[in-house]
Amino acid sequence: MARGAQRDGRTGKAARVLTWGASAAAKLAERRRAAVDDDRPEPAAAPAPSAAIEVVVRQEPAPAAPPVLPAARPAPRAEPPRQRNPHPGRPASPADALPWGLRVAAESTWRLLLLGAALYVVFDVVDMLRLVAFAALAGLLISALLEPTVSWLKRHRVPRGLAAGGVFLMGLAGIALVGWFVFWQVSTNIQEVSNKATGGVNQLHNWLLKGPMHLTDKQLTDFTNQVKSAISSNTQQITSLGFTTVSIVIEVITGVLLAAFTTYFLLYDGATIWNWALRGLPRQSRYAMAGAGPKAWATLTAYVRGTVFVAFIDALCIGIGIQLLGVPLAMPLAVIIFLGAFVPLVGALVTGTLAVLVALVTKDVYTAGMVLVVLIAVQQIEGHLLQPLILGRAVRVHPLGVVLGVASGSIIGGIGGAIVAVPLIAVTNTVVGHLRRRNAAADEVFEALEAAQDAADAKLAEPVPSGPSPEAPASS
């Protein structure tokens, strides 16, 4: 009995201990859930009944799952703070206050200044290498004159070297023949011209004494003495002028040799030289310049041949007029006028003034006036008839552009610049026109391709029609 009572007491104590432990575990779990679920609006759960307590005692409570946090959104990009305009009546920047036309003019001006600086550098380099540049340009012009003959010989199965060498030697022989003819005419008639020039000077002396100026012998003598003293006091300058003349002769001979070599090699191997020049250009520009090169060469060839023909007509007409008026040295003067006529519109008139002076010295004022009339008449025929008919289609440069080009070329490069200016303008005009037409054609092709692509895209975007319905009868 005592042992049974003692055993019952121990069992009761163990039950109380278990009950107290279960209650403590339930309270601890409830506190953990309250700490985790602070955000939940639901109230805390009521204490579990005894049956639940027994379950808790038998099974440990599961740990609470960690809360699922929402995905973090990317922080917005920080924009720079906008500067507020302190003056609402003024624009935000000084550039906005300028008119549109002024801004366009400013943008165009600095680009034009940059282009002008580049051209200035190019002209400066050309001026430093003037001898080489003029020799190369002279060889190019002579090659443009002789190349059609070389091409004709090649088409008739003449070897290239033989055709180029034969035409080159024929050209040299022609130039030498013209030079010999001029020298022969001048040396034959120089005595007659000098005698008539002396008589003309005496007539001028008498006119100064007895004419409207009424000068005295003392005044003329003083003027002659001043000229002699000026010559004697400037002996050093005259000596340096003589050395300068010798250097000029050497430069002329060097330039002639360079021009001759350039002409021969252009006639012999011009296509290879052009291909080599094309390889030096950027790849994007080769195709455009490959098409512009033949057109530029055709323009240059037509210009040179037309200019030679016009110069021959000018020299022939003026030479016949001088011969009919009885002016000496008619043929040498005609040759000089022929060479001067390579400068369009003004060359024959400028070189023709030498014939007027010869007529004034050897004949009289009336004859000189008639020579001047012949010059003006021939120039009018050239400007209104020969130039438009012969050079109009090849050059297509307005007469004002020709005159301004000749004036600019003479200022920059002297006589050589005046000769080269007009063909350079003509070739540039041809190249620019070809490139403009090529770009316009490319734009039309691109627009056609884009239109075709848009049509194809629209056709693909159309809904595809469905197949025949089962109710529809099958087609035969």
Coordinates of C-alpha atoms in Angstrom, one line a residue, residues 32-402:
R32 CA 8.4 33.7 -31.4
R33 CA 5.3 33.8 -33.7
A34 CA 4.4 37.2 -32.4
A35 CA 7.9 38.6 -33.0
V36 CA 8.0 37.3 -36.6
D37 CA 4.4 38.3 -37.5
D38 CA 4.4 41.8 -36.3
D39 CA 2.8 43.0 -39.5
R40 CA -0.2 40.8 -39.3
P41 CA -3.3 42.5 -38.1
E42 CA -4.8 39.3 -36.6
P43 CA -4.8 39.0 -32.8
A44 CA -2.6 36.5 -31.1
A45 CA -4.1 33.0 -30.9
A46 CA -5.9 31.9 -27.7
P47 CA -4.1 29.3 -25.4
A48 CA -4.6 25.8 -26.7
P49 CA -6.8 23.4 -24.8
S50 CA -5.4 20.5 -22.8
A51 CA -5.6 18.2 -25.8
A52 CA -3.5 20.6 -27.8
I53 CA -1.1 20.8 -24.9
E54 CA -0.7 17.1 -25.0
V55 CA 0.1 17.3 -28.7
V56 CA 2.6 20.0 -28.1
V57 CA 4.2 18.0 -25.5
R58 CA 4.4 15.0 -27.7
Q59 CA 5.7 17.0 -30.8
E60 CA 8.2 19.8 -30.8
P61 CA 6.8 23.0 -32.5
A62 CA 8.3 23.6 -36.0
P63 CA 10.4 26.7 -36.4
A64 CA 8.7 29.6 -38.1
A65 CA 9.6 30.1 -41.9
P66 CA 11.5 33.3 -42.7
P67 CA 9.3 36.0 -44.2
V68 CA 9.3 36.4 -48.1
L69 CA 10.5 39.9 -48.8
P70 CA 9.4 41.6 -52.1
A71 CA 11.9 41.9 -55.0
A72 CA 14.0 45.0 -54.8
R73 CA 13.2 47.5 -57.6
P74 CA 16.2 49.2 -59.4
A75 CA 16.9 52.6 -58.1
P76 CA 15.8 55.3 -60.6
R77 CA 18.6 57.0 -62.6
A78 CA 19.8 60.2 -61.1
E79 CA 19.1 63.0 -63.5
P80 CA 21.3 66.1 -63.4
P81 CA 19.6 69.0 -61.8
R82 CA 18.2 71.3 -64.4
Q83 CA 19.5 74.8 -64.4
R84 CA 16.8 77.2 -64.0
N85 CA 16.8 80.3 -66.2
P86 CA 17.2 83.2 -63.8
H87 CA 15.8 85.6 -66.5
P88 CA 12.6 84.2 -68.0
G89 CA 12.7 86.9 -70.7
R90 CA 16.1 85.8 -72.0
P91 CA 17.1 82.5 -73.8
A92 CA 18.9 79.8 -71.9
S93 CA 22.1 80.2 -73.9
P94 CA 23.7 83.0 -75.9
A95 CA 23.6 80.8 -79.1
D96 CA 19.8 80.7 -78.9
A97 CA 19.6 84.5 -79.0
L98 CA 21.3 84.6 -82.5
P99 CA 19.1 84.5 -85.6
W100 CA 19.2 81.4 -87.7
G101 CA 20.7 83.1 -90.7
L102 CA 23.6 84.5 -88.7
R103 CA 24.3 81.1 -87.1
V104 CA 24.4 79.5 -90.6
A105 CA 26.6 82.2 -91.9
A106 CA 29.0 81.7 -89.0
E107 CA 29.1 77.9 -89.5
S108 CA 29.8 78.4 -93.2
T109 CA 32.4 81.1 -92.6
W110 CA 34.8 79.0 -90.5
R111 CA 34.5 76.2 -93.0
L112 CA 35.3 78.5 -95.9
L113 CA 38.2 79.9 -93.9
L114 CA 39.5 76.4 -93.4
L115 CA 39.2 75.6 -97.1
G116 CA 40.9 78.9 -98.0
A117 CA 43.8 78.1 -95.7
A118 CA 44.2 74.7 -97.3
L119 CA 44.1 76.2 -100.8
Y120 CA 46.7 78.8 -99.7
V121 CA 49.0 76.0 -98.6
V122 CA 48.5 74.2 -101.9
F123 CA 49.3 77.4 -103.9
D124 CA 52.3 78.1 -101.7
V125 CA 53.7 74.6 -102.4
V126 CA 53.0 75.0 -106.1
D127 CA 54.7 78.4 -106.1
M128 CA 57.8 76.8 -104.5
L129 CA 57.8 74.1 -107.2
R130 CA 56.7 76.4 -109.9
L131 CA 59.2 75.1 -112.5
V132 CA 58.1 71.5 -112.0
A133 CA 54.4 72.3 -111.8
F134 CA 54.5 74.4 -115.0
A135 CA 56.6 71.7 -116.8
A136 CA 54.1 69.0 -115.8
L137 CA 51.1 71.1 -116.9
A138 CA 52.7 72.0 -120.2
G139 CA 53.4 68.3 -120.8
L140 CA 49.8 67.5 -120.0
L141 CA 48.5 70.1 -122.4
I142 CA 50.8 68.9 -125.2
S143 CA 49.9 65.3 -124.5
A144 CA 46.2 66.2 -124.8
L145 CA 46.9 67.7 -128.2
L146 CA 49.0 64.7 -129.5
E147 CA 47.2 61.8 -127.8
P148 CA 44.4 61.4 -130.4
T149 CA 47.1 60.8 -133.1
V150 CA 48.8 58.2 -130.9
S151 CA 45.4 56.5 -130.3
W152 CA 44.7 56.5 -134.0
L153 CA 48.0 54.8 -134.7
K154 CA 47.4 52.2 -132.0
R155 CA 44.1 51.3 -133.5
H156 CA 45.9 50.7 -136.8
R157 CA 48.2 48.1 -135.1
V158 CA 51.2 50.3 -134.7
P159 CA 53.3 49.4 -131.6
R160 CA 52.7 51.6 -128.6
G161 CA 56.4 52.7 -128.3
L162 CA 56.7 53.4 -132.0
A163 CA 53.5 55.4 -132.1
A164 CA 54.4 57.5 -129.0
G165 CA 58.0 58.1 -130.1
G166 CA 57.0 59.0 -133.7
V167 CA 54.3 61.5 -132.6
F168 CA 56.6 63.0 -130.0
L169 CA 59.4 63.5 -132.5
M170 CA 57.0 65.0 -135.0
G171 CA 55.8 67.5 -132.3
L172 CA 59.3 68.5 -131.4
A173 CA 60.1 69.0 -135.1
G174 CA 57.1 71.2 -135.6
I175 CA 58.0 73.4 -132.6
A176 CA 61.6 73.6 -133.8
L177 CA 60.4 74.5 -137.3
V178 CA 58.2 77.3 -136.0
G179 CA 61.1 78.7 -133.8
W180 CA 63.5 78.6 -136.8
F181 CA 61.0 80.4 -139.0
V182 CA 60.5 83.2 -136.4
F183 CA 64.2 83.6 -136.0
W184 CA 64.8 83.7 -139.7
Q185 CA 62.1 86.3 -140.3
V186 CA 63.4 88.6 -137.5
S187 CA 67.0 88.3 -138.5
T188 CA 66.2 89.1 -142.1
N189 CA 64.1 92.2 -141.4
I190 CA 65.8 93.5 -138.3
Q191 CA 67.9 96.0 -140.2
E192 CA 64.8 97.5 -141.9
V193 CA 62.9 97.6 -138.7
S194 CA 65.8 99.3 -136.8
N195 CA 66.1 102.0 -139.6
K196 CA 62.4 102.6 -139.5
A197 CA 62.4 102.7 -135.7
T198 CA 65.2 105.3 -135.8
G199 CA 63.1 107.4 -138.2
G200 CA 60.1 107.0 -135.9
V201 CA 62.1 108.2 -132.9
N202 CA 63.2 111.3 -134.9
Q203 CA 59.6 111.9 -135.8
L204 CA 58.7 111.7 -132.1
H205 CA 61.5 114.1 -131.3
N206 CA 60.2 116.6 -133.8
W207 CA 56.7 116.2 -132.6
L208 CA 57.7 116.9 -129.0
L209 CA 59.5 120.1 -130.2
K210 CA 56.9 121.4 -132.6
G211 CA 53.7 119.7 -131.4
P212 CA 51.2 120.8 -128.8
M213 CA 53.7 120.2 -125.9
H214 CA 56.2 122.8 -127.2
L215 CA 59.3 121.3 -125.5
T216 CA 62.7 122.9 -125.9
D217 CA 66.0 121.3 -126.9
K218 CA 67.3 122.0 -123.4
Q219 CA 64.4 120.1 -121.8
L220 CA 64.9 117.1 -124.1
T221 CA 68.7 117.2 -123.4
D222 CA 68.2 117.3 -119.7
F223 CA 65.8 114.4 -119.9
T224 CA 68.3 112.4 -121.9
N225 CA 71.1 113.2 -119.4
Q226 CA 68.8 112.1 -116.5
V227 CA 68.2 108.7 -118.2
K228 CA 72.0 108.3 -118.8
S229 CA 72.8 109.1 -115.2
A230 CA 70.1 106.7 -114.0
I231 CA 71.6 104.0 -116.1
S232 CA 75.2 104.7 -114.9
S233 CA 74.1 104.9 -111.2
N234 CA 72.2 101.6 -111.4
T235 CA 75.0 99.5 -112.9
Q236 CA 74.9 97.0 -110.1
Q237 CA 71.2 96.4 -110.5
I238 CA 71.6 96.1 -114.3
T239 CA 74.4 93.5 -113.7
S240 CA 72.2 91.6 -111.3
L241 CA 69.5 91.8 -113.9
G242 CA 71.9 90.2 -116.4
F243 CA 72.6 87.3 -114.0
T244 CA 68.9 87.0 -113.4
T245 CA 68.4 86.8 -117.1
V246 CA 71.0 84.0 -117.3
S247 CA 69.2 82.1 -114.5
I248 CA 65.9 82.6 -116.2
V249 CA 67.3 81.1 -119.4
I250 CA 68.7 78.1 -117.5
E251 CA 65.2 77.6 -115.8
V252 CA 63.5 77.8 -119.2
I253 CA 65.8 75.2 -120.7
T254 CA 65.2 72.9 -117.6
G255 CA 61.5 73.4 -117.9
V256 CA 61.5 72.6 -121.6
L257 CA 63.4 69.3 -120.9
L258 CA 61.0 68.4 -118.1
A259 CA 58.0 69.2 -120.3
A260 CA 59.5 67.0 -123.1
F261 CA 60.0 64.0 -120.7
T262 CA 56.6 64.4 -119.2
T263 CA 55.0 64.5 -122.7
Y264 CA 56.7 61.4 -123.9
F265 CA 55.9 59.3 -120.9
L266 CA 52.2 60.5 -120.8
L267 CA 51.9 59.5 -124.5
Y268 CA 53.6 56.2 -123.9
D269 CA 52.2 55.0 -120.6
G270 CA 49.4 57.4 -119.7
A271 CA 46.9 54.7 -118.7
T272 CA 49.3 53.1 -116.2
I273 CA 50.1 56.5 -114.7
W274 CA 46.4 57.1 -114.2
N275 CA 45.8 53.7 -112.6
W276 CA 48.7 54.4 -110.2
A277 CA 47.2 57.8 -109.3
L278 CA 43.8 56.1 -108.6
R279 CA 45.5 53.6 -106.2
G280 CA 46.6 56.6 -104.1
L281 CA 43.0 57.7 -103.5
P282 CA 40.7 56.3 -100.7
R283 CA 38.8 53.2 -101.7
Q284 CA 35.5 54.9 -101.5
S285 CA 36.6 57.6 -104.0
R286 CA 38.2 55.4 -106.6
Y287 CA 35.1 54.4 -108.5
A288 CA 33.8 58.0 -108.7
M289 CA 37.2 59.3 -109.9
A290 CA 37.6 56.4 -112.3
G291 CA 34.5 57.6 -114.1
A292 CA 35.4 61.3 -113.8
G293 CA 38.9 60.9 -115.2
P294 CA 38.1 59.9 -118.8
K295 CA 35.5 62.8 -119.0
A296 CA 38.1 65.3 -117.7
W297 CA 40.6 64.0 -120.2
A298 CA 38.0 64.3 -123.0
T299 CA 37.3 67.9 -121.9
L300 CA 41.0 68.8 -121.8
T301 CA 41.6 67.3 -125.2
A302 CA 38.7 69.1 -126.8
Y303 CA 39.8 72.4 -125.2
V304 CA 43.4 72.1 -126.4
R305 CA 42.4 71.2 -130.0
G306 CA 39.8 73.9 -130.1
T307 CA 42.2 76.5 -128.7
V308 CA 44.8 75.6 -131.3
F309 CA 42.3 76.0 -134.1
V310 CA 41.0 79.3 -132.8
A311 CA 44.6 80.6 -132.3
F312 CA 45.4 79.6 -135.9
I313 CA 42.4 81.5 -137.2
D314 CA 43.3 84.6 -135.2
A315 CA 46.9 84.6 -136.3
L316 CA 46.0 84.0 -139.9
C317 CA 43.4 86.8 -140.0
I318 CA 45.6 89.3 -138.2
G319 CA 48.7 88.3 -140.2
I320 CA 46.9 88.9 -143.5
G321 CA 45.6 92.3 -142.2
I322 CA 49.1 93.4 -141.2
Q323 CA 50.6 92.2 -144.5
L324 CA 47.9 94.1 -146.5
L325 CA 48.6 97.3 -144.5
G326 CA 52.4 97.0 -145.3
V327 CA 53.6 96.5 -141.8
P328 CA 57.0 94.8 -141.7
L329 CA 57.6 91.5 -139.8
A330 CA 54.1 90.4 -140.5
M331 CA 54.8 86.6 -140.3
P332 CA 56.8 86.8 -137.0
L333 CA 54.1 89.0 -135.5
A334 CA 51.5 86.4 -136.6
V335 CA 53.4 83.6 -134.9
I336 CA 53.6 85.7 -131.7
I337 CA 49.9 86.3 -131.9
F338 CA 49.3 82.6 -132.4
L339 CA 51.2 81.8 -129.2
G340 CA 49.4 84.6 -127.3
A341 CA 46.0 83.3 -128.4
F342 CA 46.3 80.3 -126.1
V343 CA 45.1 82.7 -123.5
P344 CA 41.4 82.9 -124.4
L345 CA 39.6 86.2 -125.2
V346 CA 42.5 88.5 -124.2
G347 CA 45.7 86.8 -125.4
A348 CA 45.6 87.7 -129.0
L349 CA 44.6 91.3 -128.2
V350 CA 47.5 91.8 -125.8
T351 CA 50.1 90.3 -128.1
G352 CA 48.6 92.2 -131.1
T353 CA 49.6 95.5 -129.4
L354 CA 53.1 94.7 -130.5
A355 CA 52.0 94.8 -134.1
V356 CA 50.3 98.2 -133.3
L357 CA 53.6 99.5 -131.9
V358 CA 55.6 98.3 -134.9
A359 CA 53.1 99.9 -137.3
L360 CA 53.3 103.2 -135.2
V361 CA 57.1 103.2 -135.4
T362 CA 57.6 102.0 -139.0
K363 CA 54.5 103.6 -140.6
D364 CA 52.2 106.3 -139.2
V365 CA 49.4 106.8 -136.8
Y366 CA 46.7 105.9 -139.4
T367 CA 48.3 102.5 -140.1
A368 CA 48.6 101.8 -136.4
G369 CA 44.9 102.7 -135.9
M370 CA 44.0 100.3 -138.8
V371 CA 46.0 97.5 -137.2
L372 CA 44.1 98.1 -133.9
V373 CA 40.8 98.0 -135.8
V374 CA 41.8 94.6 -137.3
L375 CA 42.7 93.3 -133.8
I376 CA 39.4 94.3 -132.3
A377 CA 37.4 92.9 -135.2
V378 CA 39.1 89.5 -135.0
Q379 CA 38.6 89.5 -131.2
Q380 CA 34.9 90.1 -131.7
I381 CA 34.7 87.3 -134.2
E382 CA 36.5 85.0 -131.8
G383 CA 34.3 85.9 -128.8
H384 CA 30.9 85.7 -130.5
L385 CA 31.5 83.0 -133.2
L386 CA 34.5 80.9 -132.8
Q387 CA 34.5 80.3 -129.0
P388 CA 30.8 79.3 -128.8
L389 CA 30.9 77.0 -131.9
I390 CA 34.3 75.3 -131.2
L391 CA 34.7 75.4 -127.5
G392 CA 31.1 75.8 -126.3
R393 CA 30.2 72.2 -125.9
A394 CA 33.6 71.1 -124.5
V395 CA 34.3 73.9 -122.0
R396 CA 30.9 75.3 -121.0
V397 CA 32.4 78.2 -119.0
H398 CA 30.8 81.6 -119.0
P399 CA 33.0 84.4 -120.6
L400 CA 33.0 86.2 -117.3
G401 CA 34.4 83.1 -115.6
V402 CA 37.0 82.9 -118.4

